Coordinates of C-alpha atoms in Angstrom, one line a residue:
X10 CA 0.0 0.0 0.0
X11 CA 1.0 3.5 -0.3
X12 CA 2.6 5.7 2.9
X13 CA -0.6 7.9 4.0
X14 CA -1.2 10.6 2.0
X15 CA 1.4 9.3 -1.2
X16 CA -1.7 9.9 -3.4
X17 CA -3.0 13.5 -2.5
X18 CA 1.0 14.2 -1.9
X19 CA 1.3 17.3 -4.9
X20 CA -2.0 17.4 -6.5
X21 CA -3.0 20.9 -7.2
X22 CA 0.9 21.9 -6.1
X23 CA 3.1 22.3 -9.2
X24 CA 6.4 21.9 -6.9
X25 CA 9.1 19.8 -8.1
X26 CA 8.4 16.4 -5.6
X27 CA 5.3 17.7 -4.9
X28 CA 7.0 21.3 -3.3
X29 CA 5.4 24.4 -3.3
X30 CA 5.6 26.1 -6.8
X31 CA 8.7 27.7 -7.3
X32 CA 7.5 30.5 -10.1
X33 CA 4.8 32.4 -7.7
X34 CA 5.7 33.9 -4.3
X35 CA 3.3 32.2 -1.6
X36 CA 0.8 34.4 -0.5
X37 CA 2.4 34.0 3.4
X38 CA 5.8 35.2 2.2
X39 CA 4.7 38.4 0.4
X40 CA 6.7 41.4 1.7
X41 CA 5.5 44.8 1.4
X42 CA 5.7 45.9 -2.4
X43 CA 6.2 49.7 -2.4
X44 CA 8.9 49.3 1.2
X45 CA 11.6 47.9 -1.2
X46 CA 10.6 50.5 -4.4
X47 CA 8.8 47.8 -6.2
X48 CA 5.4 47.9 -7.6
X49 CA 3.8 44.8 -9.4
X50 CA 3.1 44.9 -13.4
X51 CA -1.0 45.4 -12.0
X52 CA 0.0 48.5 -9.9
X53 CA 2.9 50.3 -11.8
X54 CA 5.0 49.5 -14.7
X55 CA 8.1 51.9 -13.1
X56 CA 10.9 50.3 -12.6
X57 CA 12.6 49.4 -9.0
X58 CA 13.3 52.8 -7.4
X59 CA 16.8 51.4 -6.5
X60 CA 18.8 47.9 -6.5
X61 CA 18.5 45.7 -3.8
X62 CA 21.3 43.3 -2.0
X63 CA 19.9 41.1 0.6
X64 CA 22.4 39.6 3.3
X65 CA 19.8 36.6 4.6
X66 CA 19.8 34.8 7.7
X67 CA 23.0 36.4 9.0
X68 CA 23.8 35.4 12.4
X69 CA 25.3 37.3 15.3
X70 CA 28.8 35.5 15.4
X71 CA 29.6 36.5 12.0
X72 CA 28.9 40.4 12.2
X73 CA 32.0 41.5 11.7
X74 CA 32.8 39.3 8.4
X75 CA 29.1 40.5 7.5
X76 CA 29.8 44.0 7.9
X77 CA 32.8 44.4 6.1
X78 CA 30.8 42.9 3.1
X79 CA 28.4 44.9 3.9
X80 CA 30.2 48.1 3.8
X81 CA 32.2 47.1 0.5
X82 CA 28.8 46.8 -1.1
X83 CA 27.6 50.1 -0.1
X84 CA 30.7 52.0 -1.3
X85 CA 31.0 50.3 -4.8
X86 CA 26.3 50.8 -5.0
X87 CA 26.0 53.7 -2.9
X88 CA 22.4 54.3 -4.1
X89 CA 21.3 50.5 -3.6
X90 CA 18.8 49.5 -0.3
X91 CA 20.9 47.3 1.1
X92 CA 18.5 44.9 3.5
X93 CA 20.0 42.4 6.4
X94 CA 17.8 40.0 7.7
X95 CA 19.2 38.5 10.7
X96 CA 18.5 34.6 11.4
X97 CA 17.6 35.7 15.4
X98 CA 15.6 38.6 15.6
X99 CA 16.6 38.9 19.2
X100 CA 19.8 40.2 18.0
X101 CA 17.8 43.0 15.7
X102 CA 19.2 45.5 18.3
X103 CA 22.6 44.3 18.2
X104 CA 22.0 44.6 14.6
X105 CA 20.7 48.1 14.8
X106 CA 23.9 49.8 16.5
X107 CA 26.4 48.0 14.2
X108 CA 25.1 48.9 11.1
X109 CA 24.0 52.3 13.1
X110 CA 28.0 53.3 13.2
X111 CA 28.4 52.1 9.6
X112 CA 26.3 54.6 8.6
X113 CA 27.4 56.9 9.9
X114 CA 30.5 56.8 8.5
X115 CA 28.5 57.3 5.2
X116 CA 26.8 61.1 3.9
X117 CA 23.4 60.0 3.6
X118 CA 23.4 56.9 5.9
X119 CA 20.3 56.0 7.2
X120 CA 19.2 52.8 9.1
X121 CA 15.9 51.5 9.2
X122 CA 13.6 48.9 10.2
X123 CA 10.9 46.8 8.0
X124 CA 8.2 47.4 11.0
X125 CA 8.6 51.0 10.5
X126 CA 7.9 50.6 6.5
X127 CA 4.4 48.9 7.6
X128 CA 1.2 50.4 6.5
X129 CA 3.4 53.5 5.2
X130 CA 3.1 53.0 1.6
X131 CA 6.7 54.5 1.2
X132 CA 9.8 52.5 -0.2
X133 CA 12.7 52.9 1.3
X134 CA 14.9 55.5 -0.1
X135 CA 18.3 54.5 -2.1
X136 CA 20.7 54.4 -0.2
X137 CA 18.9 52.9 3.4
X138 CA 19.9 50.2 5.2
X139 CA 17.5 48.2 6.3
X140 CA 16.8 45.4 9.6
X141 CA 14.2 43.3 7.7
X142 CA 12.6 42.5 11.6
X143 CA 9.4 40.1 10.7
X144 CA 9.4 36.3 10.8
X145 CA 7.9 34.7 7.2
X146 CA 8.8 37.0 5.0
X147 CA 12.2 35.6 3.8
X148 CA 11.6 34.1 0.5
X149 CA 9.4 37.4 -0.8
X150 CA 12.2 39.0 -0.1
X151 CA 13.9 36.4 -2.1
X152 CA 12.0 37.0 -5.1
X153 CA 12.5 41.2 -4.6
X154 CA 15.8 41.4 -4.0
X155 CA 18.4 41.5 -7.2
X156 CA 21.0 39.6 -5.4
X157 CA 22.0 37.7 -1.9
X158 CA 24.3 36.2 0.1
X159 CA 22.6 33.7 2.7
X160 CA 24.8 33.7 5.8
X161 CA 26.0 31.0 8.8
X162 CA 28.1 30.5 6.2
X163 CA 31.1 33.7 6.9
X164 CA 32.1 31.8 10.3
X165 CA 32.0 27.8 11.1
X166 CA 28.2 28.0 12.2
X167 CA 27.8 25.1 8.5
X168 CA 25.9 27.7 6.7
X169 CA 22.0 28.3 6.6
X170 CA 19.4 27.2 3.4
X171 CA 20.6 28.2 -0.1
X172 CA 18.2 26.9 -2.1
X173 CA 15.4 29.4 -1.4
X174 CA 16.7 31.7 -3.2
X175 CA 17.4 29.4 -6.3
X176 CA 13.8 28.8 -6.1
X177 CA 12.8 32.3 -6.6
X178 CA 15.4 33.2 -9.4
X179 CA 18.0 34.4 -7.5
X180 CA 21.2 32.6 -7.8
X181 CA 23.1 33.1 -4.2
X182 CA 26.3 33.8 -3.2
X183 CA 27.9 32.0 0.4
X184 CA 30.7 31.8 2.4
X185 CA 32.8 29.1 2.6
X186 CA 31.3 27.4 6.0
X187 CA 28.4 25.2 4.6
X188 CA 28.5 22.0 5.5
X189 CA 25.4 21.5 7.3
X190 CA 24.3 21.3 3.6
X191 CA 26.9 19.1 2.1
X192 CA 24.3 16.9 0.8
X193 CA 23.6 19.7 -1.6
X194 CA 27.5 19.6 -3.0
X195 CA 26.0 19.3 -7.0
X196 CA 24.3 22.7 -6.4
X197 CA 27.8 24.4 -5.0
X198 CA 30.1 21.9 -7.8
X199 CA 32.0 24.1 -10.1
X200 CA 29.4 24.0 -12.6
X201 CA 26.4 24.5 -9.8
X202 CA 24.5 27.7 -9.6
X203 CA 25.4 29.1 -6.1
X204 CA 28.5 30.9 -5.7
X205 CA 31.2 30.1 -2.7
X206 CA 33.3 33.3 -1.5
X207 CA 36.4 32.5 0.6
X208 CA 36.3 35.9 2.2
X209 CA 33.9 39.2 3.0
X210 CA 35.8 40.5 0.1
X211 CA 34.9 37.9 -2.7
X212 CA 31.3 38.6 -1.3
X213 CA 31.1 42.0 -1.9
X214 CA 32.7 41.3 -5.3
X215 CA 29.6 39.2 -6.2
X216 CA 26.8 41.4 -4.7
X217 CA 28.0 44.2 -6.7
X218 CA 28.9 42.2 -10.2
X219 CA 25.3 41.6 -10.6
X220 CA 24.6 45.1 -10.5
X221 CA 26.5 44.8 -14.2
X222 CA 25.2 41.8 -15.6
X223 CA 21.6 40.9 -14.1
X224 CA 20.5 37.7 -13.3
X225 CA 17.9 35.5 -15.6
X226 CA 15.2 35.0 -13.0
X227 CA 13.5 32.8 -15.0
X228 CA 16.1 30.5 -16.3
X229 CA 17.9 30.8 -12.7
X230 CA 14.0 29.3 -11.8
X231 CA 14.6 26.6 -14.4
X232 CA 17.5 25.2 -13.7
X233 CA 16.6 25.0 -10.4
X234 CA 13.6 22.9 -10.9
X235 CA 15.7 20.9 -13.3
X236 CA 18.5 20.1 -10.5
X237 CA 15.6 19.6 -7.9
X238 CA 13.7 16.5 -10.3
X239 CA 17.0 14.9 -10.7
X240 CA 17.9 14.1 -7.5
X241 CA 14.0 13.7 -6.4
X242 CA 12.6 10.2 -5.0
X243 CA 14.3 9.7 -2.2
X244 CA 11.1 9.7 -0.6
X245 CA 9.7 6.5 -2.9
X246 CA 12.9 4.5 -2.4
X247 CA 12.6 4.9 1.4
X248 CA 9.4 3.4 1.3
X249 CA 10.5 0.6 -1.3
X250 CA 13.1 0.0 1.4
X251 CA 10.6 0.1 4.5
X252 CA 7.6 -1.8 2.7
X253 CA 9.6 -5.1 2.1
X254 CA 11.3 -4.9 6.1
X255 CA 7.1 -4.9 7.1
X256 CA 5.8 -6.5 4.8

């Protein structure tokens, strides 16, 4: 017989493996529109009112590899948001007087939280830092931002989940601590999509090259999906496995 629920596992859910769909943004993962200058095709046809670099799930005991990629990227795209989400937000206000003194030491700086964008309407204005602080919103930001690096991954903390992005378009860019996911090595092989940087450095380096050459979200979507039904059926051979120990 087949595991409970094997039938009904994916119907109406385009997923690869029976996933959520990786070409629409859930409903519970939508992030305010107009806070990072972007209006849907529906609302506005304008485009972004500024680039956007994400620095995902970054956690406290790599700040200060963070924010020396950080700071690299705001001096080569002074005019780009430039959003942090941190993987605890009970560090947000550890988070708030780093980046605080880093932006100072920039004309212009300005830091920012995403609660304060709420029910404003605004975007945030080029240039702004922003501490995304809200749980479930990581993979809308995903599909807004125009490039990321996914941290755990600048100290030995083995790294936190790359393929999100992937799934939205996005190809990402990590450090080179990541081997909670070492069962992911085809994604991160030389000819894999995400990116490995050895150093704050090689971070910045890639944030700021895709400023210059853009990413194809829609064939970054593709491949993904193409990588994800290769390696899918893990699930069936577990219960091959299971059914004849039982049975």
């Amino acid at each position: 017989p087949p595991p409970p629920d094997a039938e009904s596992h994916g119907k109406n859910n385009p997923g690869p493996g029976g996933g959520p769909s990786v070409e629409n943004e859930p409903e519970s993962c939508r992030v305010p529109r107009r806070s990072l200058g972007r209006e849907s095709n529906e609302e506005n046809n304008s485009a972004p009112a500024a680039p956007v670099r994400l620095f995902a799930s970054v956690r406290k005991a790599e700040l200060r590899p963070a924010l020396d990629a950080l700071a690299r990227v705001r001096k080569a795209l002074p005019h780009a948001v430039v959003v942090l989400a941190p993987r605890h937000l009970h560090h947000v206000p550890l988070w708030q007087k780093a980046l605080a003194e880093l932006a100072g030491q920039a004309p212009g700086g300005a830091v920012q939280l995403r609660s304060q964008a709420e029910g404003s309407g605004r975007a945030f204005a080029p240039g702004t830092l922003v501490i995304w602080d809200a749980f479930g919103e990581l993979n809308g930001l995903y599909a807004r931002a125009d490039a990321v690096f996914v941290g755990g991954s600048l100290a030995p903390l083995g790294g936190q989940n790359f393929l999100e992005p992937l799934a939205q378009g996005v190809v990402p860019v990590i450090g080179p601590a990541w081997d909670n996911f070492a069962w992911a090595t085809a994604l991160v092989a030389p000819d894999g999509p995400v990116q490995v940087a050895e150093n704050p450095a090689e971070v910045a380096q890639y944030l700021t090259r895709q400023a210059v050459a853009p990413q194809d979200r829609t064939a970054v979507r593709q491949a993904f999906r193409e990588a994800v039904l290769r390696h899918h059926g893990g699930a069936a051979l577990l219960w091959a496995a299971v059914r004849e120990v039982i049975f």
